[in-house]
GROMACS .gro file of N, CA and C in nm:
model
  318
    1MET      N    1   2.822  -3.219  -0.899
    1MET     CA    2   2.694  -3.120  -0.877
    1MET      C    3   2.606  -3.042  -0.783
    2ARG      N    4   2.674  -3.110  -0.679
    2ARG     CA    5   2.689  -3.077  -0.548
    2ARG      C    6   2.750  -3.003  -0.523
    3ARG      N    7   2.860  -3.053  -0.561
    3ARG     CA    8   2.970  -2.981  -0.502
    3ARG      C    9   2.956  -2.817  -0.490
    4ILE      N   10   2.965  -2.859  -0.684
    4ILE     CA   11   2.933  -2.672  -0.744
    4ILE      C   12   2.840  -2.617  -0.680
    5ALA      N   13   2.727  -2.668  -0.639
    5ALA     CA   14   2.644  -2.623  -0.517
    5ALA      C   15   2.689  -2.538  -0.428
    6THR      N   16   2.679  -2.656  -0.328
    6THR     CA   17   2.773  -2.604  -0.221
    6THR      C   18   2.873  -2.488  -0.235
    7VAL      N   19   2.940  -2.487  -0.319
    7VAL     CA   20   3.017  -2.377  -0.408
    7VAL      C   21   2.935  -2.247  -0.394
    8LEU      N   22   2.855  -2.241  -0.451
    8LEU     CA   23   2.787  -2.121  -0.489
    8LEU      C   24   2.705  -2.077  -0.389
    9ALA      N   25   2.638  -2.128  -0.244
    9ALA     CA   26   2.605  -2.168  -0.153
    9ALA      C   27   2.680  -2.080  -0.105
   10ALA      N   28   2.770  -2.126  -0.065
   10ALA     CA   29   2.893  -2.026   0.042
   10ALA      C   30   2.932  -1.897  -0.023
   11ALA      N   31   3.002  -1.906  -0.115
   11ALA     CA   32   2.986  -1.745  -0.214
   11ALA      C   33   2.912  -1.679  -0.178
   12THR      N   34   2.795  -1.701  -0.221
   12THR     CA   35   2.640  -1.622  -0.154
   12THR      C   36   2.682  -1.599  -0.034
   13LEU      N   37   2.679  -1.625   0.022
   13LEU     CA   38   2.696  -1.602   0.231
   13LEU      C   39   2.764  -1.531   0.253
   14ALA      N   40   2.876  -1.568   0.205
   14ALA     CA   41   2.997  -1.486   0.214
   14ALA      C   42   3.008  -1.307   0.165
   15VAL      N   43   2.913  -1.326   0.020
   15VAL     CA   44   2.897  -1.183  -0.075
   15VAL      C   45   2.848  -1.132   0.073
   16VAL      N   46   2.637  -1.173   0.072
   16VAL     CA   47   2.581  -1.130   0.202
   16VAL      C   48   2.668  -1.054   0.281
   17GLY      N   49   2.733  -1.153   0.368
   17GLY     CA   50   2.767  -1.118   0.486
   17GLY      C   51   2.874  -0.938   0.444
   18LEU      N   52   2.938  -0.983   0.337
   18LEU     CA   53   2.962  -0.807   0.337
   18LEU      C   54   2.932  -0.711   0.301
   19ALA      N   55   2.804  -0.730   0.277
   19ALA     CA   56   2.750  -0.627   0.285
   19ALA      C   57   2.730  -0.569   0.365
   20GLY      N   58   2.733  -0.645   0.502
   20GLY     CA   59   2.682  -0.509   0.661
   20GLY      C   60   2.557  -0.448   0.682
   21PRO      N   61   2.530  -0.390   0.774
   21PRO     CA   62   2.409  -0.404   0.810
   21PRO      C   63   2.440  -0.225   0.759
   22ALA      N   64   2.315  -0.131   0.737
   22ALA     CA   65   2.280  -0.035   0.728
   22ALA      C   66   2.254   0.072   0.853
   23HIS      N   67   2.330   0.158   0.740
   23HIS     CA   68   2.363   0.252   0.927
   23HIS      C   69   2.268   0.333   0.940
   24ALA      N   70   2.184   0.368   1.055
   24ALA     CA   71   2.080   0.451   1.105
   24ALA      C   72   2.136   0.631   1.140
   25ALA      N   73   2.074   0.687   1.147
   25ALA     CA   74   2.131   0.856   1.127
   25ALA      C   75   1.999   0.879   1.279
   26THR      N   76   2.045   1.000   1.353
   26THR     CA   77   1.971   1.068   1.446
   26THR      C   78   1.966   1.206   1.352
   27VAL      N   79   1.827   1.214   1.389
   27VAL     CA   80   1.766   1.358   1.290
   27VAL      C   81   1.643   1.401   1.413
   28ASP      N   82   1.678   1.520   1.400
   28ASP     CA   83   1.535   1.630   1.433
   28ASP      C   84   1.472   1.637   1.343
   29LEU      N   85   1.383   1.620   1.339
   29LEU     CA   86   1.226   1.674   1.304
   29LEU      C   87   1.175   1.799   1.356
   30PRO      N   88   1.137   1.960   1.305
   30PRO     CA   89   1.073   2.044   1.391
   30PRO      C   90   0.954   2.056   1.335
   31GLU      N   91   0.868   2.029   1.463
   31GLU     CA   92   0.682   2.025   1.397
   31GLU      C   93   0.641   2.135   1.478
   32GLY      N   94   0.546   2.201   1.403
   32GLY     CA   95   0.540   2.388   1.450
   32GLY      C   96   0.387   2.390   1.522
   33PRO      N   97   0.303   2.465   1.544
   33PRO     CA   98   0.210   2.470   1.582
   33PRO      C   99   0.073   2.411   1.542
   34LEU      N  100   0.076   2.389   1.399
   34LEU     CA  101  -0.037   2.316   1.333
   34LEU      C  102  -0.028   2.219   1.398
   35SER      N  103   0.134   2.128   1.283
   35SER     CA  104   0.149   1.982   1.321
   35SER      C  105   0.113   1.970   1.497
   36ILE      N  106   0.139   2.023   1.609
   36ILE     CA  107   0.125   1.962   1.723
   36ILE      C  108  -0.044   1.948   1.684
   37GLY      N  109  -0.094   2.109   1.656
   37GLY     CA  110  -0.235   2.065   1.707
   37GLY      C  111  -0.325   1.983   1.604
   38ASP      N  112  -0.264   1.853   1.484
   38ASP     CA  113  -0.299   1.777   1.467
   38ASP      C  114  -0.318   1.678   1.577
   39TYR      N  115  -0.225   1.655   1.638
   39TYR     CA  116  -0.202   1.595   1.759
   39TYR      C  117  -0.264   1.544   1.898
   40CYS      N  118  -0.244   1.778   1.871
   40CYS     CA  119  -0.437   1.792   2.008
   40CYS      C  120  -0.537   1.768   1.971
   41HIS      N  121  -0.564   1.757   1.845
   41HIS     CA  122  -0.693   1.762   1.827
   41HIS      C  123  -0.746   1.632   1.791
   42ALA      N  124  -0.659   1.505   1.781
   42ALA     CA  125  -0.700   1.378   1.827
   42ALA      C  126  -0.665   1.293   1.882
   43GLN      N  127  -0.592   1.390   2.004
   43GLN     CA  128  -0.555   1.310   2.166
   43GLN      C  129  -0.619   1.381   2.269
   44VAL      N  130  -0.602   1.528   2.253
   44VAL     CA  131  -0.612   1.546   2.365
   44VAL      C  132  -0.780   1.636   2.353
   45SER      N  133  -0.785   1.678   2.306
   45SER     CA  134  -0.971   1.746   2.271
   45SER      C  135  -0.968   1.798   2.107
   46SER      N  136  -1.104   1.756   2.076
   46SER     CA  137  -1.111   1.818   1.919
   46SER      C  138  -1.156   1.915   1.937
   47ALA      N  139  -1.210   1.971   2.031
   47ALA     CA  140  -1.127   2.142   1.963
   47ALA      C  141  -1.069   2.197   2.011
   48ALA      N  142  -0.923   2.152   1.986
   48ALA     CA  143  -0.743   2.192   1.970
   48ALA      C  144  -0.748   2.162   1.812
   49TRP      N  145  -0.713   2.249   1.782
   49TRP     CA  146  -0.674   2.289   1.651
   49TRP      C  147  -0.501   2.348   1.647
   50ILE      N  148  -0.435   2.386   1.781
   50ILE     CA  149  -0.305   2.432   1.775
   50ILE      C  150  -0.243   2.403   1.861
   51GLY      N  151  -0.068   2.407   1.808
   51GLY     CA  152  -0.004   2.342   1.998
   51GLY      C  153   0.135   2.381   2.001
   52PHE      N  154   0.172   2.402   2.127
   52PHE     CA  155   0.263   2.509   2.147
   52PHE      C  156   0.328   2.408   2.231
   53TYR      N  157   0.506   2.366   2.247
   53TYR     CA  158   0.586   2.254   2.329
   53TYR      C  159   0.637   2.436   2.454
   54GLU      N  160   0.513   2.474   2.560
   54GLU     CA  161   0.570   2.549   2.695
   54GLU      C  162   0.680   2.504   2.722
   55SER      N  163   0.709   2.624   2.837
   55SER     CA  164   0.776   2.585   2.935
   55SER      C  165   0.676   2.489   3.073
   56SER      N  166   0.616   2.499   3.036
   56SER     CA  167   0.530   2.396   3.109
   56SER      C  168   0.465   2.289   3.107
   57GLY      N  169   0.503   2.235   2.923
   57GLY     CA  170   0.454   2.109   2.900
   57GLY      C  171   0.377   2.167   2.769
   58LEU      N  172   0.387   2.032   2.694
   58LEU     CA  173   0.308   2.079   2.553
   58LEU      C  174   0.144   2.147   2.592
   59ARG      N  175   0.126   2.161   2.545
   59ARG     CA  176  -0.012   2.280   2.595
   59ARG      C  177  -0.095   2.266   2.427
   60CYS      N  178  -0.223   2.263   2.410
   60CYS     CA  179  -0.316   2.233   2.350
   60CYS      C  180  -0.435   2.397   2.332
   61TYR      N  181  -0.425   2.448   2.223
   61TYR     CA  182  -0.544   2.592   2.242
   61TYR      C  183  -0.629   2.582   2.130
   62SER      N  184  -0.780   2.599   2.154
   62SER     CA  185  -0.867   2.618   2.036
   62SER      C  186  -0.828   2.831   1.946
   63SER      N  187  -0.889   2.858   1.855
   63SER     CA  188  -0.913   2.982   1.872
   63SER      C  189  -1.041   3.010   1.916
   64GLY      N  190  -1.037   3.177   2.004
   64GLY     CA  191  -1.118   3.215   2.063
   64GLY      C  192  -1.186   3.319   1.973
   65THR      N  193  -1.307   3.444   2.071
   65THR     CA  194  -1.341   3.474   1.987
   65THR      C  195  -1.230   3.612   1.974
   66GLY      N  196  -1.232   3.690   1.851
   66GLY     CA  197  -1.114   3.785   1.893
   66GLY      C  198  -0.933   3.744   1.826
   67GLY      N  199  -0.919   3.596   1.800
   67GLY     CA  200  -0.812   3.554   1.724
   67GLY      C  201  -0.736   3.542   1.926
   68SER      N  202  -0.818   3.572   2.023
   68SER     CA  203  -0.712   3.503   2.124
   68SER      C  204  -0.781   3.328   2.105
   69LEU      N  205  -0.633   3.267   2.205
   69LEU     CA  206  -0.669   3.145   2.206
   69LEU      C  207  -0.719   3.016   2.360
   70VAL      N  208  -0.768   3.003   2.318
   70VAL     CA  209  -0.844   2.936   2.446
   70VAL      C  210  -0.796   2.798   2.451
   71TYR      N  211  -0.714   2.783   2.592
   71TYR     CA  212  -0.668   2.646   2.616
   71TYR      C  213  -0.749   2.483   2.616
   72GLN      N  214  -0.719   2.407   2.616
   72GLN     CA  215  -0.843   2.282   2.602
   72GLN      C  216  -0.738   2.182   2.636
   73GLY      N  217  -0.615   2.167   2.671
   73GLY     CA  218  -0.553   2.096   2.740
   73GLY      C  219  -0.428   2.054   2.742
   74THR      N  220  -0.377   1.980   2.825
   74THR     CA  221  -0.209   1.925   2.779
   74THR      C  222  -0.216   1.809   2.751
   75GLY      N  223  -0.107   1.785   2.654
   75GLY     CA  224  -0.042   1.701   2.583
   75GLY      C  225   0.066   1.626   2.617
   76ASP      N  226   0.191   1.525   2.595
   76ASP     CA  227   0.261   1.482   2.580
   76ASP      C  228   0.324   1.496   2.483
   77ALA      N  229   0.429   1.562   2.503
   77ALA     CA  230   0.536   1.539   2.396
   77ALA      C  231   0.601   1.482   2.373
   78TYR      N  232   0.625   1.343   2.408
   78TYR     CA  233   0.685   1.265   2.404
   78TYR      C  234   0.593   1.169   2.255
   79LEU      N  235   0.474   1.138   2.328
   79LEU     CA  236   0.334   1.096   2.261
   79LEU      C  237   0.351   1.114   2.144
   80ALA      N  238   0.314   1.314   2.116
   80ALA     CA  239   0.293   1.381   2.015
   80ALA      C  240   0.411   1.316   1.921
   81CYS      N  241   0.532   1.368   1.915
   81CYS     CA  242   0.603   1.280   1.864
   81CYS      C  243   0.601   1.141   1.814
   82LYS      N  244   0.597   1.071   1.870
   82LYS     CA  245   0.546   0.921   1.786
   82LYS      C  246   0.394   0.942   1.758
   83TYR      N  247   0.333   1.016   1.749
   83TYR     CA  248   0.235   1.056   1.649
   83TYR      C  249   0.217   1.066   1.556
   84LEU      N  250   0.384   1.151   1.559
   84LEU     CA  251   0.329   1.287   1.383
   84LEU      C  252   0.424   1.190   1.305
   85THR      N  253   0.533   1.106   1.351
   85THR     CA  254   0.628   1.024   1.290
   85THR      C  255   0.650   0.904   1.280
   86THR      N  256   0.624   0.825   1.200
   86THR     CA  257   0.617   0.678   1.173
   86THR      C  258   0.796   0.671   1.265
   87ASP      N  259   0.880   0.730   1.233
   87ASP     CA  260   1.059   0.692   1.262
   87ASP      C  261   1.031   0.690   1.439
   88VAL      N  262   1.145   0.584   1.481
   88VAL     CA  263   1.187   0.576   1.621
   88VAL      C  264   1.194   0.643   1.670
   89VAL      N  265   1.112   0.742   1.782
   89VAL     CA  266   1.130   0.839   1.881
   89VAL      C  267   1.261   0.838   1.986
   90MET      N  268   1.383   0.935   1.976
   90MET     CA  269   1.431   0.894   2.045
   90MET      C  270   1.421   1.053   2.164
   91ALA      N  271   1.348   1.126   2.191
   91ALA     CA  272   1.341   1.234   2.229
   91ALA      C  273   1.267   1.296   2.200
   92ALA      N  274   1.232   1.419   2.231
   92ALA     CA  275   1.091   1.550   2.239
   92ALA      C  276   1.176   1.634   2.313
   93LEU      N  277   1.184   1.787   2.265
   93LEU     CA  278   1.281   1.845   2.337
   93LEU      C  279   1.229   1.978   2.248
   94HIS      N  280   1.242   2.066   2.353
   94HIS     CA  281   1.177   2.219   2.334
   94HIS      C  282   1.235   2.296   2.229
   95GLY      N  283   1.199   2.361   2.083
   95GLY     CA  284   1.271   2.408   2.011
   95GLY      C  285   1.207   2.580   2.035
   96ALA      N  286   1.312   2.694   1.951
   96ALA     CA  287   1.268   2.765   1.931
   96ALA      C  288   1.070   2.784   1.899
   97SER      N  289   1.063   2.891   1.946
   97SER     CA  290   0.925   2.986   1.951
   97SER      C  291   0.821   2.860   2.037
   98ASN      N  292   0.870   2.834   2.076
   98ASN     CA  293   0.801   2.700   2.189
   98ASN      C  294   0.730   2.566   1.988
   99SER      N  295   0.843   2.548   2.015
   99SER     CA  296   0.817   2.497   1.878
   99SER      C  297   0.887   2.344   1.932
  100LEU      N  298   0.832   2.210   1.870
  100LEU     CA  299   0.869   2.109   1.925
  100LEU      C  300   0.938   2.004   1.816
  101ILE      N  301   1.090   1.948   1.798
  101ILE     CA  302   1.148   1.897   1.780
  101ILE      C  303   1.174   1.741   1.833
  102CYS      N  304   1.114   1.668   1.727
  102CYS     CA  305   1.108   1.488   1.699
  102CYS      C  306   1.285   1.510   1.752
  103ARG      N  307   1.335   1.415   1.780
  103ARG     CA  308   1.460   1.371   1.796
  103ARG      C  309   1.482   1.199   1.754
  104VAL      N  310   1.467   1.138   1.639
  104VAL     CA  311   1.414   1.016   1.533
  104VAL      C  312   1.516   0.923   1.544
  105ILE      N  313   1.508   0.846   1.447
  105ILE     CA  314   1.621   0.748   1.414
  105ILE      C  315   1.603   0.682   1.318
  106ARG      N  316   1.660   0.739   1.213
  106ARG     CA  317   1.578   0.746   1.050
  106ARG      C  318   1.716   0.638   0.942
   0.00000   0.00000   0.00000
């Protein structure tokens, strides 16, 4: 009986070893002005509701009179990605139309 249990345990370990680790993939997640604004509102200024990843960095705005934007402060693009996703963040990149691209591992 003990010999059978040992053989079964060894066979189980061999099968589990064949399965191998799961393969991770690199994915780019685009984030627009409103999702960046969620980060801005929570981390930069409670008045901010919109954000852009501009050439000067991640900038947060609120709406002013006549639809104008009022600057509320600067955020960190990498930290914005970490705030917006639970995936492992590799990089924060500047996207089209001042969007934020979060490069993550899934």
